[in-house]
GROMACS .gro file of C-alpha atoms in nm:
model
  320
    1UNK     CA    1  -1.906  -3.560   2.432
    2UNK     CA    2  -1.884  -3.182   2.440
    3UNK     CA    3  -2.179  -2.973   2.326
    4UNK     CA    4  -2.222  -2.613   2.207
    5UNK     CA    5  -2.581  -2.484   2.197
    6UNK     CA    6  -2.702  -2.844   2.246
    7UNK     CA    7  -2.513  -2.959   1.938
    8UNK     CA    8  -2.232  -3.213   1.964
    9UNK     CA    9  -1.895  -3.055   1.893
   10UNK     CA   10  -1.533  -3.147   1.835
   11UNK     CA   11  -1.277  -2.877   1.915
   12UNK     CA   12  -0.935  -2.839   1.757
   13UNK     CA   13  -0.681  -2.620   1.938
   14UNK     CA   14  -0.394  -2.498   1.719
   15UNK     CA   15  -0.073  -2.329   1.832
   16UNK     CA   16   0.021  -2.053   1.588
   17UNK     CA   17   0.399  -2.064   1.662
   18UNK     CA   18   0.451  -1.726   1.500
   19UNK     CA   19   0.226  -1.788   1.198
   20UNK     CA   20  -0.027  -1.519   1.111
   21UNK     CA   21  -0.379  -1.602   1.223
   22UNK     CA   22  -0.539  -1.472   0.903
   23UNK     CA   23  -0.303  -1.674   0.684
   24UNK     CA   24  -0.363  -1.991   0.885
   25UNK     CA   25  -0.741  -1.942   0.867
   26UNK     CA   26  -0.722  -1.896   0.489
   27UNK     CA   27  -0.514  -2.214   0.454
   28UNK     CA   28  -0.761  -2.414   0.662
   29UNK     CA   29  -1.059  -2.284   0.463
   30UNK     CA   30  -0.903  -2.415   0.139
   31UNK     CA   31  -0.880  -2.774   0.266
   32UNK     CA   32  -1.112  -3.011   0.072
   33UNK     CA   33  -1.239  -3.163   0.396
   34UNK     CA   34  -1.353  -2.820   0.516
   35UNK     CA   35  -1.504  -2.715   0.183
   36UNK     CA   36  -1.702  -3.042   0.152
   37UNK     CA   37  -1.840  -3.097   0.500
   38UNK     CA   38  -2.106  -3.370   0.537
   39UNK     CA   39  -2.470  -3.262   0.579
   40UNK     CA   40  -2.550  -3.144   0.930
   41UNK     CA   41  -2.189  -3.048   1.008
   42UNK     CA   42  -2.066  -2.691   1.003
   43UNK     CA   43  -1.755  -2.507   1.110
   44UNK     CA   44  -1.766  -2.278   1.415
   45UNK     CA   45  -1.483  -2.036   1.489
   46UNK     CA   46  -1.376  -1.970   1.846
   47UNK     CA   47  -1.080  -1.831   2.036
   48UNK     CA   48  -0.854  -1.576   1.867
   49UNK     CA   49  -1.032  -1.604   1.532
   50UNK     CA   50  -1.368  -1.529   1.693
   51UNK     CA   51  -1.213  -1.229   1.869
   52UNK     CA   52  -1.064  -1.116   1.538
   53UNK     CA   53  -1.402  -1.128   1.364
   54UNK     CA   54  -1.562  -0.927   1.643
   55UNK     CA   55  -1.280  -0.674   1.632
   56UNK     CA   56  -1.310  -0.625   1.257
   57UNK     CA   57  -1.685  -0.584   1.293
   58UNK     CA   58  -1.643  -0.315   1.558
   59UNK     CA   59  -1.340  -0.145   1.402
   60UNK     CA   60  -1.538   0.104   1.193
   61UNK     CA   61  -1.753   0.195   1.493
   62UNK     CA   62  -1.446   0.240   1.712
   63UNK     CA   63  -1.277   0.462   1.453
   64UNK     CA   64  -1.581   0.685   1.409
   65UNK     CA   65  -1.640   0.707   1.785
   66UNK     CA   66  -1.274   0.791   1.845
   67UNK     CA   67  -1.272   1.066   1.582
   68UNK     CA   68  -1.592   1.218   1.721
   69UNK     CA   69  -1.451   1.208   2.075
   70UNK     CA   70  -1.130   1.382   1.963
   71UNK     CA   71  -1.331   1.644   1.774
   72UNK     CA   72  -1.552   1.720   2.077
   73UNK     CA   73  -1.248   1.761   2.304
   74UNK     CA   74  -1.076   1.990   2.052
   75UNK     CA   75  -1.391   2.202   2.012
   76UNK     CA   76  -1.402   2.251   2.389
   77UNK     CA   77  -1.033   2.342   2.403
   78UNK     CA   78  -1.020   2.576   2.102
   79UNK     CA   79  -1.377   2.706   2.138
   80UNK     CA   80  -1.411   2.676   1.763
   81UNK     CA   81  -1.587   2.431   1.534
   82UNK     CA   82  -1.362   2.476   1.229
   83UNK     CA   83  -0.999   2.465   1.343
   84UNK     CA   84  -1.034   2.117   1.505
   85UNK     CA   85  -1.098   1.992   1.151
   86UNK     CA   86  -0.745   2.109   1.064
   87UNK     CA   87  -0.606   1.897   1.346
   88UNK     CA   88  -0.806   1.590   1.244
   89UNK     CA   89  -0.646   1.604   0.897
   90UNK     CA   90  -0.341   1.440   1.058
   91UNK     CA   91  -0.537   1.116   1.092
   92UNK     CA   92  -0.558   1.019   0.722
   93UNK     CA   93  -0.201   1.142   0.677
   94UNK     CA   94  -0.085   0.875   0.922
   95UNK     CA   95  -0.276   0.578   0.777
   96UNK     CA   96  -0.062   0.543   0.465
   97UNK     CA   97   0.259   0.514   0.668
   98UNK     CA   98   0.101   0.261   0.905
   99UNK     CA   99  -0.008   0.024   0.628
  100UNK     CA  100   0.310   0.066   0.424
  101UNK     CA  101   0.512  -0.004   0.740
  102UNK     CA  102   0.319  -0.326   0.798
  103UNK     CA  103   0.371  -0.424   0.434
  104UNK     CA  104   0.747  -0.357   0.440
  105UNK     CA  105   0.791  -0.533   0.774
  106UNK     CA  106   0.598  -0.836   0.650
  107UNK     CA  107   0.349  -0.808   0.934
  108UNK     CA  108  -0.012  -0.918   0.917
  109UNK     CA  109  -0.313  -0.691   0.922
  110UNK     CA  110  -0.429  -0.835   1.252
  111UNK     CA  111  -0.602  -0.748   1.576
  112UNK     CA  112  -0.290  -0.587   1.721
  113UNK     CA  113  -0.236  -0.370   1.412
  114UNK     CA  114  -0.594  -0.244   1.445
  115UNK     CA  115  -0.524  -0.157   1.808
  116UNK     CA  116  -0.215   0.030   1.687
  117UNK     CA  117  -0.429   0.230   1.442
  118UNK     CA  118  -0.667   0.330   1.720
  119UNK     CA  119  -0.368   0.434   1.934
  120UNK     CA  120  -0.235   0.629   1.638
  121UNK     CA  121  -0.548   0.845   1.625
  122UNK     CA  122  -0.460   1.008   1.955
  123UNK     CA  123  -0.085   1.023   1.896
  124UNK     CA  124  -0.093   1.166   1.543
  125UNK     CA  125  -0.305   1.467   1.635
  126UNK     CA  126  -0.043   1.605   1.876
  127UNK     CA  127   0.171   1.744   1.594
  128UNK     CA  128  -0.121   1.934   1.448
  129UNK     CA  129  -0.219   2.066   1.791
  130UNK     CA  130   0.129   2.211   1.841
  131UNK     CA  131   0.122   2.387   1.503
  132UNK     CA  132  -0.236   2.514   1.510
  133UNK     CA  133  -0.229   2.630   1.872
  134UNK     CA  134   0.095   2.824   1.818
  135UNK     CA  135  -0.039   2.984   1.500
  136UNK     CA  136  -0.360   3.093   1.676
  137UNK     CA  137  -0.168   3.245   1.967
  138UNK     CA  138   0.067   3.426   1.728
  139UNK     CA  139  -0.226   3.584   1.545
  140UNK     CA  140  -0.369   3.709   1.872
  141UNK     CA  141  -0.047   3.863   2.000
  142UNK     CA  142   0.075   3.822   2.357
  143UNK     CA  143   0.278   3.977   2.635
  144UNK     CA  144   0.641   3.869   2.668
  145UNK     CA  145   0.733   3.653   2.971
  146UNK     CA  146   0.901   3.946   3.148
  147UNK     CA  147   0.589   4.159   3.098
  148UNK     CA  148   0.792   4.443   2.948
  149UNK     CA  149   0.693   4.419   2.583
  150UNK     CA  150   0.383   4.327   2.388
  151UNK     CA  151   0.439   4.107   2.085
  152UNK     CA  152   0.237   4.236   1.792
  153UNK     CA  153  -0.022   4.007   1.634
  154UNK     CA  154   0.111   3.825   1.330
  155UNK     CA  155  -0.067   3.798   1.000
  156UNK     CA  156  -0.198   3.456   0.908
  157UNK     CA  157   0.091   3.371   0.677
  158UNK     CA  158   0.349   3.496   0.926
  159UNK     CA  159   0.184   3.300   1.207
  160UNK     CA  160   0.176   2.976   1.008
  161UNK     CA  161   0.536   3.006   0.891
  162UNK     CA  162   0.654   3.101   1.240
  163UNK     CA  163   0.467   2.802   1.386
  164UNK     CA  164   0.635   2.563   1.142
  165UNK     CA  165   0.974   2.719   1.213
  166UNK     CA  166   0.952   2.718   1.593
  167UNK     CA  167   0.746   2.403   1.647
  168UNK     CA  168   0.923   2.174   1.402
  169UNK     CA  169   1.187   2.081   1.662
  170UNK     CA  170   0.946   1.969   1.939
  171UNK     CA  171   0.733   1.790   1.679
  172UNK     CA  172   1.031   1.593   1.548
  173UNK     CA  173   1.172   1.531   1.898
  174UNK     CA  174   0.847   1.386   2.033
  175UNK     CA  175   0.811   1.166   1.725
  176UNK     CA  176   1.167   1.037   1.759
  177UNK     CA  177   1.114   0.967   2.128
  178UNK     CA  178   0.791   0.779   2.061
  179UNK     CA  179   0.946   0.585   1.773
  180UNK     CA  180   1.253   0.494   1.978
  181UNK     CA  181   1.032   0.369   2.260
  182UNK     CA  182   0.827   0.152   2.024
  183UNK     CA  183   1.124   0.019   1.824
  184UNK     CA  184   1.218  -0.264   2.067
  185UNK     CA  185   0.856  -0.379   2.064
  186UNK     CA  186   0.848  -0.369   1.684
  187UNK     CA  187   1.167  -0.578   1.667
  188UNK     CA  188   1.024  -0.835   1.909
  189UNK     CA  189   1.264  -0.781   2.198
  190UNK     CA  190   1.155  -0.898   2.542
  191UNK     CA  191   0.875  -1.121   2.415
  192UNK     CA  192   0.877  -1.494   2.347
  193UNK     CA  193   0.607  -1.454   2.081
  194UNK     CA  194   0.626  -1.110   1.915
  195UNK     CA  195   0.346  -1.187   1.667
  196UNK     CA  196   0.094  -0.987   1.872
  197UNK     CA  197   0.293  -0.683   1.988
  198UNK     CA  198   0.512  -0.629   1.684
  199UNK     CA  199   0.239  -0.533   1.429
  200UNK     CA  200   0.098  -0.279   1.673
  201UNK     CA  201   0.436  -0.109   1.716
  202UNK     CA  202   0.511  -0.118   1.341
  203UNK     CA  203   0.177   0.046   1.263
  204UNK     CA  204   0.240   0.322   1.519
  205UNK     CA  205   0.596   0.391   1.401
  206UNK     CA  206   0.502   0.397   1.032
  207UNK     CA  207   0.205   0.623   1.096
  208UNK     CA  208   0.412   0.864   1.307
  209UNK     CA  209   0.676   0.899   1.035
  210UNK     CA  210   0.437   0.999   0.758
  211UNK     CA  211   0.219   1.203   0.992
  212UNK     CA  212   0.517   1.407   1.114
  213UNK     CA  213   0.660   1.476   0.768
  214UNK     CA  214   0.329   1.552   0.600
  215UNK     CA  215   0.191   1.753   0.894
  216UNK     CA  216   0.465   2.014   0.858
  217UNK     CA  217   0.377   2.049   0.488
  218UNK     CA  218   0.002   1.992   0.466
  219UNK     CA  219  -0.138   2.120   0.798
  220UNK     CA  220  -0.037   2.486   0.732
  221UNK     CA  221  -0.216   2.476   0.397
  222UNK     CA  222  -0.526   2.318   0.549
  223UNK     CA  223  -0.518   2.580   0.826
  224UNK     CA  224  -0.536   2.861   0.572
  225UNK     CA  225  -0.812   2.684   0.378
  226UNK     CA  226  -1.022   2.625   0.690
  227UNK     CA  227  -0.968   2.986   0.796
  228UNK     CA  228  -1.087   3.109   0.456
  229UNK     CA  229  -1.380   2.869   0.475
  230UNK     CA  230  -1.476   2.998   0.818
  231UNK     CA  231  -1.473   3.357   0.693
  232UNK     CA  232  -1.654   3.301   0.365
  233UNK     CA  233  -1.878   3.002   0.429
  234UNK     CA  234  -2.190   3.211   0.378
  235UNK     CA  235  -2.059   3.365   0.058
  236UNK     CA  236  -1.939   3.038  -0.096
  237UNK     CA  237  -2.275   2.925  -0.246
  238UNK     CA  238  -2.320   3.264  -0.413
  239UNK     CA  239  -1.966   3.256  -0.549
  240UNK     CA  240  -2.023   2.909  -0.693
  241UNK     CA  241  -2.352   3.012  -0.855
  242UNK     CA  242  -2.195   3.324  -1.004
  243UNK     CA  243  -1.893   3.124  -1.123
  244UNK     CA  244  -1.649   3.361  -0.951
  245UNK     CA  245  -1.436   3.069  -0.838
  246UNK     CA  246  -1.157   2.972  -1.074
  247UNK     CA  247  -1.160   2.633  -1.242
  248UNK     CA  248  -0.863   2.530  -1.028
  249UNK     CA  249  -1.051   2.600  -0.705
  250UNK     CA  250  -1.366   2.431  -0.831
  251UNK     CA  251  -1.162   2.124  -0.919
  252UNK     CA  252  -0.988   2.140  -0.581
  253UNK     CA  253  -1.313   2.161  -0.383
  254UNK     CA  254  -1.465   1.880  -0.590
  255UNK     CA  255  -1.164   1.656  -0.534
  256UNK     CA  256  -1.163   1.743  -0.164
  257UNK     CA  257  -1.525   1.629  -0.138
  258UNK     CA  258  -1.446   1.304  -0.317
  259UNK     CA  259  -1.149   1.244  -0.086
  260UNK     CA  260  -1.376   1.301   0.215
  261UNK     CA  261  -1.618   1.033   0.091
  262UNK     CA  262  -1.317   0.812   0.015
  263UNK     CA  263  -1.188   0.831   0.372
  264UNK     CA  264  -1.534   0.785   0.525
  265UNK     CA  265  -1.556   0.453   0.339
  266UNK     CA  266  -1.199   0.351   0.430
  267UNK     CA  267  -1.276   0.196   0.776
  268UNK     CA  268  -1.509  -0.054   0.607
  269UNK     CA  269  -1.240  -0.191   0.372
  270UNK     CA  270  -1.089  -0.426   0.637
  271UNK     CA  271  -1.432  -0.588   0.669
  272UNK     CA  272  -1.419  -0.709   0.308
  273UNK     CA  273  -1.314  -1.067   0.242
  274UNK     CA  274  -1.040  -1.003  -0.014
  275UNK     CA  275  -0.704  -1.176  -0.078
  276UNK     CA  276  -0.380  -0.996   0.015
  277UNK     CA  277  -0.575  -0.760   0.238
  278UNK     CA  278  -0.269  -0.578   0.374
  279UNK     CA  279  -0.145  -0.500   0.020
  280UNK     CA  280  -0.486  -0.374  -0.093
  281UNK     CA  281  -0.538  -0.161   0.218
  282UNK     CA  282  -0.186  -0.015   0.187
  283UNK     CA  283  -0.245   0.083  -0.176
  284UNK     CA  284  -0.585   0.233  -0.093
  285UNK     CA  285  -0.437   0.436   0.196
  286UNK     CA  286  -0.148   0.571  -0.013
  287UNK     CA  287  -0.379   0.661  -0.304
  288UNK     CA  288  -0.608   0.845  -0.063
  289UNK     CA  289  -0.317   1.048   0.074
  290UNK     CA  290  -0.194   1.135  -0.275
  291UNK     CA  291  -0.540   1.254  -0.380
  292UNK     CA  292  -0.573   1.459  -0.063
  293UNK     CA  293  -0.233   1.625  -0.109
  294UNK     CA  294  -0.318   1.698  -0.474
  295UNK     CA  295  -0.649   1.860  -0.373
  296UNK     CA  296  -0.475   2.070  -0.108
  297UNK     CA  297  -0.213   2.175  -0.364
  298UNK     CA  298  -0.484   2.295  -0.602
  299UNK     CA  299  -0.655   2.498  -0.329
  300UNK     CA  300  -0.339   2.627  -0.163
  301UNK     CA  301  -0.153   2.771  -0.461
  302UNK     CA  302  -0.160   3.120  -0.310
  303UNK     CA  303  -0.012   2.984   0.012
  304UNK     CA  304   0.281   2.824  -0.170
  305UNK     CA  305   0.344   3.151  -0.356
  306UNK     CA  306   0.352   3.336  -0.023
  307UNK     CA  307   0.601   3.084   0.112
  308UNK     CA  308   0.828   3.140  -0.189
  309UNK     CA  309   0.807   3.517  -0.144
  310UNK     CA  310   0.876   3.486   0.228
  311UNK     CA  311   1.181   3.263   0.168
  312UNK     CA  312   1.318   3.500  -0.098
  313UNK     CA  313   1.276   3.792   0.140
  314UNK     CA  314   1.449   3.612   0.426
  315UNK     CA  315   1.736   3.493   0.209
  316UNK     CA  316   1.775   3.834   0.045
  317UNK     CA  317   1.782   4.015   0.378
  318UNK     CA  318   2.025   3.763   0.520
  319UNK     CA  319   2.252   3.806   0.223
  320UNK     CA  320   2.259   4.180   0.279
   0.00000   0.00000   0.00000
């Protein structure tokens, strides 16, 4: 007779054979024999399910620790406390694609998909780093490689537009390379049981797609907002008290604060015991991204107007 903590135990080992662990656990929990156990008998989870419970419990801590670690490294590299926030915006932009990718691929929200999300935190920030670093260097001005000429410092709008223009190719190329490398894993090639590796690859590929597309559109706007915030952070309370901010900007800042609280609570959603968890989490992630983009649109109206003027100028000059 086997014992666990001095109590007699009977163990049942089950082979998944490609079935999702969460779905199998839910099916077992609905059995009448499990729901009506005799007095003195209780169910104890071990193996993969026990590991899954521990992983879900530590997922929020791992996400917060990972974000803080990335922020500290970026502060040391950029020697600035504000611009790393711009780079970290790429993280929520990637979550919607990861969960929608899992939903479309019919994959479970499992331990491997959580590992893919943690991997995605480091991968998704690279696009923002390329854009922000190039924009900062363009605003400073630099000497040409041959040392003969000095490139004049760009204005903020010129630097951001130039960064999107010149860094869009390497951003897209690195994303395509990463996606192509993960595609065989997502399709289950080279593995007898792809149920563990495939969700991780699907989460990474889906997150990279949305992060790449939205980074080229949203990160420049966030960069301008963070730059304005850095310059006028001491004047902002006085402006709010004197009502010098327009209603659009007040609504934008309010929505941005609500979105921040929304995303801080997001890592705890997987811990909830809810049916169709992957569908619920996917909807929550997409709604969060839509609210964030809407808030950025309210605050970045001037930036979009400058883009239109810049495009008209370029097209007009090219036509002449």
